[in-house]
Short mmCIF file of N, CA and C in Angstrom, two decimals:
data_model
loop_
_atom_site.label_atom_id
_atom_site.label_comp_id
_atom_site.label_asym_id
_atom_site.label_seq_id
_atom_site.Cartn_x
_atom_site.Cartn_y
_atom_site.Cartn_z
N LEU A 240 -40.57 -6.03 9.60
CA LEU A 240 -40.44 -7.47 9.68
C LEU A 240 -41.66 -8.08 9.02
N ALA A 241 -41.46 -9.04 8.16
CA ALA A 241 -42.57 -9.73 7.50
C ALA A 241 -42.36 -11.24 7.62
N GLN A 242 -43.45 -11.93 7.85
CA GLN A 242 -43.43 -13.39 7.94
C GLN A 242 -44.67 -13.87 7.21
N GLY A 243 -44.49 -14.25 5.96
CA GLY A 243 -45.64 -14.57 5.13
C GLY A 243 -46.45 -13.30 4.89
N MET A 244 -47.73 -13.33 5.19
CA MET A 244 -48.60 -12.17 5.04
C MET A 244 -48.58 -11.28 6.28
N ARG A 245 -47.96 -11.73 7.32
CA ARG A 245 -47.93 -11.02 8.60
C ARG A 245 -46.83 -9.97 8.61
N GLN A 246 -47.14 -8.80 9.16
CA GLN A 246 -46.15 -7.74 9.31
C GLN A 246 -46.01 -7.38 10.78
N GLY A 247 -44.82 -6.97 11.15
CA GLY A 247 -44.60 -6.61 12.55
C GLY A 247 -43.34 -5.79 12.71
N LEU A 248 -43.04 -5.53 13.94
CA LEU A 248 -41.87 -4.74 14.32
C LEU A 248 -41.05 -5.55 15.31
N GLU A 249 -39.76 -5.68 15.03
CA GLU A 249 -38.86 -6.38 15.94
C GLU A 249 -37.82 -5.40 16.46
N LEU A 250 -37.62 -5.38 17.77
CA LEU A 250 -36.63 -4.51 18.39
C LEU A 250 -35.71 -5.35 19.27
N ARG A 251 -34.44 -4.96 19.30
CA ARG A 251 -33.45 -5.62 20.15
C ARG A 251 -32.77 -4.57 21.01
N PHE A 252 -32.65 -4.88 22.28
CA PHE A 252 -31.98 -3.99 23.24
C PHE A 252 -30.85 -4.78 23.87
N GLU A 253 -29.66 -4.23 23.82
CA GLU A 253 -28.49 -4.95 24.32
C GLU A 253 -27.63 -4.00 25.15
N ASP A 254 -27.12 -4.52 26.26
CA ASP A 254 -26.18 -3.73 27.06
C ASP A 254 -25.01 -4.60 27.48
N GLU A 255 -24.02 -3.98 28.02
CA GLU A 255 -22.84 -4.68 28.53
C GLU A 255 -22.74 -4.46 30.03
N GLY A 256 -23.90 -4.40 30.70
CA GLY A 256 -23.96 -4.16 32.13
C GLY A 256 -23.67 -5.40 32.95
N PRO A 257 -24.13 -5.39 34.20
CA PRO A 257 -23.81 -6.49 35.12
C PRO A 257 -24.55 -7.79 34.81
N GLY A 258 -25.54 -7.76 33.92
CA GLY A 258 -26.31 -8.96 33.61
C GLY A 258 -27.36 -9.24 34.67
N ILE A 259 -28.14 -10.27 34.43
CA ILE A 259 -29.23 -10.65 35.34
C ILE A 259 -28.95 -12.07 35.83
N ALA A 260 -28.75 -12.23 37.10
CA ALA A 260 -28.41 -13.55 37.66
C ALA A 260 -29.61 -14.49 37.68
N ASP A 261 -30.80 -13.97 37.94
CA ASP A 261 -32.00 -14.81 38.07
C ASP A 261 -33.11 -14.24 37.20
N ILE A 262 -33.17 -14.67 35.94
CA ILE A 262 -34.16 -14.12 35.00
C ILE A 262 -35.59 -14.38 35.45
N PRO A 263 -35.97 -15.59 35.91
CA PRO A 263 -37.35 -15.77 36.37
C PRO A 263 -37.74 -14.79 37.48
N LEU A 264 -36.83 -14.52 38.40
CA LEU A 264 -37.11 -13.55 39.46
C LEU A 264 -37.26 -12.15 38.87
N ALA A 265 -36.37 -11.78 37.95
CA ALA A 265 -36.43 -10.45 37.33
C ALA A 265 -37.71 -10.27 36.52
N MET A 266 -38.30 -11.36 36.03
CA MET A 266 -39.52 -11.28 35.23
C MET A 266 -40.78 -11.28 36.09
N SER A 267 -40.64 -11.37 37.39
CA SER A 267 -41.82 -11.38 38.27
C SER A 267 -42.22 -9.94 38.60
N ASP A 268 -43.53 -9.70 38.63
CA ASP A 268 -44.05 -8.38 38.94
C ASP A 268 -43.56 -7.91 40.30
N GLY A 269 -43.09 -6.70 40.36
CA GLY A 269 -42.68 -6.10 41.63
C GLY A 269 -41.21 -6.26 41.96
N PHE A 270 -40.50 -7.14 41.26
CA PHE A 270 -39.07 -7.30 41.54
C PHE A 270 -38.32 -6.10 40.98
N THR A 271 -37.41 -5.56 41.75
CA THR A 271 -36.54 -4.49 41.28
C THR A 271 -35.13 -4.68 41.83
N SER A 272 -34.17 -4.36 41.00
CA SER A 272 -32.78 -4.45 41.45
C SER A 272 -32.29 -3.11 41.99
N GLY A 273 -33.18 -2.12 41.93
CA GLY A 273 -32.82 -0.78 42.40
C GLY A 273 -34.05 -0.11 43.01
N GLY A 274 -34.26 1.13 42.67
CA GLY A 274 -35.37 1.87 43.24
C GLY A 274 -36.59 1.95 42.35
N GLY A 275 -36.66 1.11 41.32
CA GLY A 275 -37.79 1.16 40.38
C GLY A 275 -39.04 0.50 40.93
N MET A 276 -40.07 0.47 40.10
CA MET A 276 -41.35 -0.12 40.50
C MET A 276 -41.41 -1.62 40.20
N GLY A 277 -40.45 -2.15 39.46
CA GLY A 277 -40.45 -3.58 39.16
C GLY A 277 -41.48 -3.97 38.11
N LEU A 278 -41.80 -3.06 37.20
CA LEU A 278 -42.80 -3.34 36.17
C LEU A 278 -42.20 -3.40 34.77
N GLY A 279 -40.95 -3.01 34.59
CA GLY A 279 -40.35 -2.87 33.27
C GLY A 279 -40.34 -4.14 32.43
N LEU A 280 -39.62 -5.16 32.85
CA LEU A 280 -39.53 -6.38 32.05
C LEU A 280 -40.86 -7.12 31.97
N PRO A 281 -41.54 -7.41 33.09
CA PRO A 281 -42.81 -8.14 32.96
C PRO A 281 -43.87 -7.32 32.22
N GLY A 282 -43.86 -6.01 32.38
CA GLY A 282 -44.82 -5.16 31.67
C GLY A 282 -44.55 -5.17 30.18
N SER A 283 -43.29 -5.13 29.80
CA SER A 283 -42.92 -5.20 28.38
C SER A 283 -43.37 -6.51 27.77
N ARG A 284 -43.20 -7.59 28.50
CA ARG A 284 -43.59 -8.91 27.99
C ARG A 284 -45.09 -8.96 27.70
N ARG A 285 -45.89 -8.32 28.53
CA ARG A 285 -47.34 -8.33 28.33
C ARG A 285 -47.78 -7.49 27.12
N LEU A 286 -46.97 -6.54 26.70
CA LEU A 286 -47.35 -5.63 25.61
C LEU A 286 -46.99 -6.14 24.21
N VAL A 287 -46.20 -7.19 24.12
CA VAL A 287 -45.70 -7.63 22.82
C VAL A 287 -46.16 -9.06 22.51
N SER A 288 -45.98 -9.44 21.25
CA SER A 288 -46.35 -10.79 20.81
C SER A 288 -45.29 -11.82 21.18
N GLU A 289 -44.02 -11.44 21.05
CA GLU A 289 -42.92 -12.35 21.36
C GLU A 289 -41.89 -11.60 22.21
N PHE A 290 -41.34 -12.29 23.19
CA PHE A 290 -40.39 -11.67 24.12
C PHE A 290 -39.30 -12.70 24.43
N ASP A 291 -38.05 -12.30 24.28
CA ASP A 291 -36.94 -13.18 24.60
C ASP A 291 -35.89 -12.38 25.36
N ILE A 292 -35.37 -12.97 26.41
CA ILE A 292 -34.31 -12.31 27.18
C ILE A 292 -33.18 -13.31 27.41
N GLN A 293 -31.96 -12.85 27.16
CA GLN A 293 -30.76 -13.64 27.40
C GLN A 293 -29.82 -12.78 28.22
N SER A 294 -29.27 -13.36 29.27
CA SER A 294 -28.38 -12.58 30.12
C SER A 294 -27.40 -13.51 30.82
N GLU A 295 -26.25 -12.96 31.07
CA GLU A 295 -25.23 -13.69 31.80
C GLU A 295 -24.56 -12.70 32.76
N PRO A 296 -24.53 -13.04 34.04
CA PRO A 296 -23.89 -12.13 35.00
C PRO A 296 -22.48 -11.74 34.55
N GLY A 297 -22.22 -10.45 34.59
CA GLY A 297 -20.93 -9.93 34.21
C GLY A 297 -20.73 -9.71 32.72
N ARG A 298 -21.73 -10.09 31.90
CA ARG A 298 -21.56 -9.99 30.45
C ARG A 298 -22.65 -9.19 29.74
N GLY A 299 -23.70 -8.80 30.46
CA GLY A 299 -24.74 -7.99 29.83
C GLY A 299 -26.02 -8.74 29.55
N THR A 300 -26.95 -8.03 28.91
CA THR A 300 -28.30 -8.55 28.67
C THR A 300 -28.74 -8.20 27.26
N LEU A 301 -29.46 -9.12 26.63
CA LEU A 301 -30.07 -8.90 25.32
C LEU A 301 -31.55 -9.21 25.43
N VAL A 302 -32.38 -8.23 25.11
CA VAL A 302 -33.83 -8.40 25.10
C VAL A 302 -34.29 -8.20 23.66
N SER A 303 -35.05 -9.17 23.14
CA SER A 303 -35.63 -9.07 21.80
C SER A 303 -37.14 -9.13 21.94
N ILE A 304 -37.83 -8.18 21.30
CA ILE A 304 -39.28 -8.17 21.34
C ILE A 304 -39.83 -8.06 19.92
N THR A 305 -40.97 -8.67 19.68
CA THR A 305 -41.66 -8.58 18.41
C THR A 305 -43.12 -8.30 18.66
N LYS A 306 -43.67 -7.35 17.92
CA LYS A 306 -45.10 -7.06 17.98
C LYS A 306 -45.65 -7.25 16.58
N TRP A 307 -46.55 -8.22 16.43
CA TRP A 307 -47.17 -8.50 15.14
C TRP A 307 -48.43 -7.64 14.99
N LYS A 308 -48.66 -7.19 13.78
CA LYS A 308 -49.82 -6.36 13.48
C LYS A 308 -51.06 -7.19 13.43
#
């Protein structure tokens, strides 16, 4: 990915799972919908330059991340 003189990497992750009903809650440290540690989404957001999540219950989730060099 290039934007002017800037170079980076953009990744998109998409599923057709149950979706996320409450994205702000899912983005809070420690929240888990199962037996996890609740660090996945908020931890990912801290590691990248840009983070976008779109989800609709019953229709799946799309997460896009960009890390600029």
